[in-house]
Amino acid sequence: MNSIGWETGVEADCCWMTSGSGRQRASVPRVRILSVLVKSFFGFVLKALVLLVVALVSALTAMRFAIHVGEVAVPNLVSKTPAEARADASTVGLPVEVERQYYSDGIAAGKILSQIPPAGTKVRRGWQVRVAVSLGPQRLAIPSVIGETERAAEMNIQRRGLELGALAAMQLPDTPADQVVAQSPPPNATGVSAPKISLLLTAAPPTQAFVMPNFAGQPLDGVKSALQNAGFKVGTMTLSSQPATVPATPSASSGTIVSQTPAPGEKVLAGTVVNFEVR
């Protein structure tokens, strides 16, 4: 039996093969076997990647389909009562919330004047539809509250069936604080859109800040007068327990200042109470 081989110098595995002279033993290089295995492995990996991509595309498609299935068109709620609007919107899974009320000459009182989102808008189920309800034509007169305090103006507005709107404040010279100086809408206005009155009030001037001076060693009577004239208040006065270097006074209502509260150098506001220790 003759042996058929390759002159590559590579160790070979053996197998039997049939030739014209009979059954012969042939050797197959391991390099070729490894090549076949590597190709099979990469082919398997490529197929797995293709299957993974297909699965991801299918999942995304299913997700988009589910989202679109959950979308509904907002119905037209204008000119309906809130009860009718809630009934219509509930059929497509949308809640309705009444947010505002406005005067309207074109929509009867108690009917919906406007809505957000508008009719026909595609939204997800459960999306809240906000509506404004008509009060009908304006029938309430707008009162004048200029010159009143904020509290008095609010009571006057609410007593007439109106609502207090936005508040703003500004400082005006020679004008007492907490006084209405302007209103919107103005008194007796017509064609008003909402039953609210916004007010502009005067603000109190900012409190002036001072640095507390050192009064130690000064006579109490003169310091008290100076503090009161500057807008401060004199609080308690106590006798000092320290040994006196000058003749002691008979009471704490007069005498020489030993210490003070607030301490010298502190920032204080007008109206601050200042306490003294005297001897």
XYZ file of C-alpha atoms in Angstrom:
279
model
C 0.000 0.000 0.000
C 1.496 3.328 -1.139
C 1.187 6.509 0.921
C 0.057 9.723 -0.689
C 1.160 12.877 1.203
C 1.932 16.610 0.888
C 5.380 18.084 1.081
C 4.472 20.998 3.281
C 6.233 19.979 6.412
C 2.953 20.332 8.380
C 1.898 17.541 10.666
C -1.097 15.824 9.126
C -4.003 13.803 10.351
C -4.694 10.572 8.489
C -7.696 9.190 6.836
C -8.475 6.452 4.338
C -9.187 7.173 0.716
C -9.906 4.980 -2.257
C -7.768 5.181 -5.423
C -7.446 3.120 -8.512
C -5.044 0.740 -6.839
C -7.310 0.223 -3.822
C -7.838 1.729 -0.427
C -5.048 4.128 0.587
C -4.271 6.177 3.659
C -4.157 9.920 3.034
C -3.248 12.780 5.447
C -5.282 16.057 5.697
C -3.486 19.149 7.069
C -4.756 20.551 10.394
C -4.556 24.078 8.909
C -7.395 23.266 6.543
C -9.495 21.831 9.354
C -8.957 24.940 11.478
C -9.896 27.139 8.521
C -13.158 25.289 8.116
C -13.902 25.625 11.845
C -13.171 29.380 11.845
C -15.430 29.936 8.844
C -18.212 27.976 10.551
C -17.791 30.027 13.756
C -17.973 33.394 11.981
C -20.941 32.198 9.964
C -22.732 31.324 13.199
C -21.901 34.727 14.730
C -23.138 36.546 11.618
C -26.432 34.653 11.696
C -26.827 35.464 15.412
C -26.259 39.175 14.747
C -28.812 39.147 11.949
C -31.357 37.492 14.246
C -30.617 40.067 16.986
C -31.121 42.994 14.597
C -34.390 41.481 13.380
C -35.570 41.085 16.988
C -34.708 44.706 17.839
C -36.491 46.039 14.764
C -39.548 43.944 15.630
C -39.548 45.249 19.216
C -39.287 48.880 18.079
C -42.048 48.371 15.555
C -44.276 46.806 18.197
C -43.537 49.706 20.592
C -44.379 52.343 18.000
C -47.542 50.464 17.124
C -48.541 50.351 20.804
C -47.914 54.078 21.189
C -49.976 54.928 18.144
C -52.742 52.625 19.272
C -52.827 54.578 22.615
C -53.309 57.926 20.832
C -56.750 59.497 20.449
C -58.122 62.646 18.848
C -59.349 65.370 21.179
C -63.095 65.930 20.620
C -64.610 69.363 20.079
C -65.951 70.531 23.449
C -66.738 74.179 22.632
C -70.366 75.235 23.237
C -71.005 72.198 25.448
C -71.630 72.202 29.170
C -68.841 70.830 31.374
C -70.965 67.740 32.096
C -71.487 67.081 28.366
C -67.807 67.689 27.684
C -66.716 65.209 30.359
C -69.095 62.589 28.988
C -67.788 63.021 25.410
C -64.127 63.081 26.447
C -64.481 60.029 28.672
C -65.386 57.900 25.651
C -61.818 58.346 24.376
C -60.186 58.249 27.811
C -59.563 61.976 28.339
C -60.349 63.860 31.586
C -61.690 67.430 31.447
C -60.707 70.196 33.897
C -62.449 73.599 34.083
C -59.668 76.141 34.653
C -61.041 79.624 33.991
C -64.200 81.631 33.429
C -64.574 84.528 31.002
C -67.273 86.901 29.856
C -68.523 86.223 26.346
C -71.169 87.763 24.133
C -71.099 84.809 21.703
C -71.213 81.772 24.012
C -74.047 81.316 26.484
C -73.270 81.263 30.180
C -72.299 77.824 31.460
C -71.021 76.625 28.074
C -67.388 75.948 27.192
C -65.722 78.919 25.548
C -62.314 77.442 24.641
C -60.229 74.319 25.146
C -56.593 73.216 25.258
C -55.520 71.088 23.335
C -57.706 72.153 20.393
C -60.183 69.743 18.833
C -58.579 67.158 16.544
C -55.197 67.154 18.298
C -53.740 63.634 18.765
C -52.840 62.958 22.405
C -52.273 59.933 24.617
C -55.150 58.479 26.576
C -55.354 60.111 29.990
C -54.171 63.499 28.721
C -56.008 66.310 30.535
C -58.122 68.692 28.459
C -58.353 72.163 30.053
C -61.380 74.292 29.270
C -62.653 77.818 29.981
C -66.344 78.336 30.680
C -68.389 81.316 29.531
C -70.024 83.655 32.042
C -72.170 85.133 29.332
C -72.209 88.900 28.667
C -70.722 91.160 31.338
C -73.448 92.183 33.769
C -71.443 93.188 36.846
C -70.191 96.751 37.169
C -66.514 97.261 37.956
C -66.302 99.199 41.237
C -63.685 101.806 42.115
C -61.397 100.694 44.945
C -58.730 103.377 44.468
C -57.685 104.885 47.792
C -58.740 101.827 49.799
C -56.433 99.467 51.681
C -55.760 96.030 50.205
C -58.102 94.325 52.679
C -60.936 96.816 52.138
C -60.558 96.598 48.348
C -60.619 92.784 48.444
C -63.818 92.758 50.500
C -65.430 95.317 48.161
C -64.498 93.252 45.081
C -65.734 89.932 46.479
C -68.974 91.471 47.753
C -69.867 92.339 44.150
C -69.258 88.773 42.925
C -65.861 89.520 41.429
C -62.415 88.073 42.180
C -59.176 89.656 43.309
C -56.577 89.328 40.551
C -52.850 90.043 40.591
C -51.274 92.370 43.144
C -48.301 94.669 42.582
C -46.655 97.249 44.841
C -44.476 100.295 44.344
C -43.090 103.059 46.526
C -44.567 106.524 46.104
C -43.318 109.594 47.988
C -45.746 111.235 50.395
C -48.224 108.358 50.017
C -49.154 106.049 52.889
C -48.355 102.372 52.494
C -50.969 99.711 51.648
C -53.173 101.992 49.561
C -54.660 101.186 46.146
C -53.396 103.706 43.588
C -54.536 101.954 40.387
C -56.733 99.071 39.284
C -57.305 96.982 36.166
C -59.939 96.995 34.720
C -60.631 100.633 35.604
C -63.857 101.637 37.376
C -67.046 101.177 35.341
C -65.160 99.465 32.496
C -67.159 97.563 29.859
C -66.128 94.722 27.571
C -64.192 93.067 30.388
C -62.909 89.581 29.615
C -62.547 88.097 33.114
C -64.325 88.823 36.429
C -61.095 89.813 38.158
C -59.656 93.119 39.326
C -55.895 93.508 39.682
C -54.525 96.137 42.052
C -51.467 98.380 42.321
C -50.654 99.196 45.946
C -48.195 101.541 47.606
C -45.334 99.854 49.407
C -43.791 100.956 52.688
C -40.401 102.669 52.294
C -37.436 100.440 53.085
C -36.338 100.512 56.706
C -33.152 102.506 57.105
C -30.131 100.686 58.520
C -27.583 102.222 60.908
C -24.350 101.236 62.618
C -24.732 101.339 66.380
C -22.309 103.899 67.901
C -20.447 103.409 71.179
C -22.226 105.257 74.007
C -19.993 104.054 76.835
C -18.954 106.905 79.125
C -21.713 109.248 77.904
C -24.529 110.590 80.102
C -27.692 108.534 79.758
C -30.110 111.484 79.552
C -28.474 112.949 76.425
C -28.176 109.537 74.694
C -31.865 108.733 75.334
C -32.976 111.960 73.665
C -30.689 111.421 70.674
C -31.899 107.825 70.144
C -35.570 108.724 70.360
C -35.152 111.590 67.910
C -33.457 109.175 65.463
C -36.370 106.722 65.610
C -34.964 104.211 68.110
C -36.533 103.021 71.342
C -34.878 103.028 74.750
C -35.424 99.763 76.588
C -34.337 98.626 80.029
C -31.678 100.356 82.155
C -29.843 98.415 84.842
C -27.286 99.455 87.446
C -23.762 98.211 86.842
C -22.081 95.901 89.346
C -18.627 97.138 88.344
C -16.670 99.327 90.773
C -17.520 102.967 90.096
C -14.706 105.300 88.993
C -17.037 108.275 89.270
C -19.612 109.043 91.931
C -22.563 106.624 91.559
C -25.988 107.976 90.695
C -28.975 107.204 92.907
C -30.942 105.337 90.161
C -30.614 103.753 86.717
C -32.804 106.392 85.108
C -29.810 108.691 84.779
C -26.074 108.368 85.088
C -23.180 107.292 82.900
C -23.460 104.478 80.368
C -21.209 101.458 81.028
C -22.423 99.087 78.265
C -25.212 98.736 75.739
C -27.208 96.217 73.741
C -26.968 96.041 70.699
C -23.187 96.310 70.947
C -21.244 99.113 69.226
C -20.604 98.406 65.533
C -23.681 96.210 64.992
C -26.070 97.012 62.135
C -29.499 98.024 63.428
C -32.765 99.226 61.903
C -34.852 102.203 62.871
C -37.154 101.271 65.721
C -34.634 98.929 67.352
C -34.808 98.787 71.152
C -31.540 99.742 72.867
C -30.829 98.609 76.440
C -28.227 100.178 78.760
C -26.178 99.358 81.808
C -25.352 102.482 83.793
C -23.551 103.523 86.960
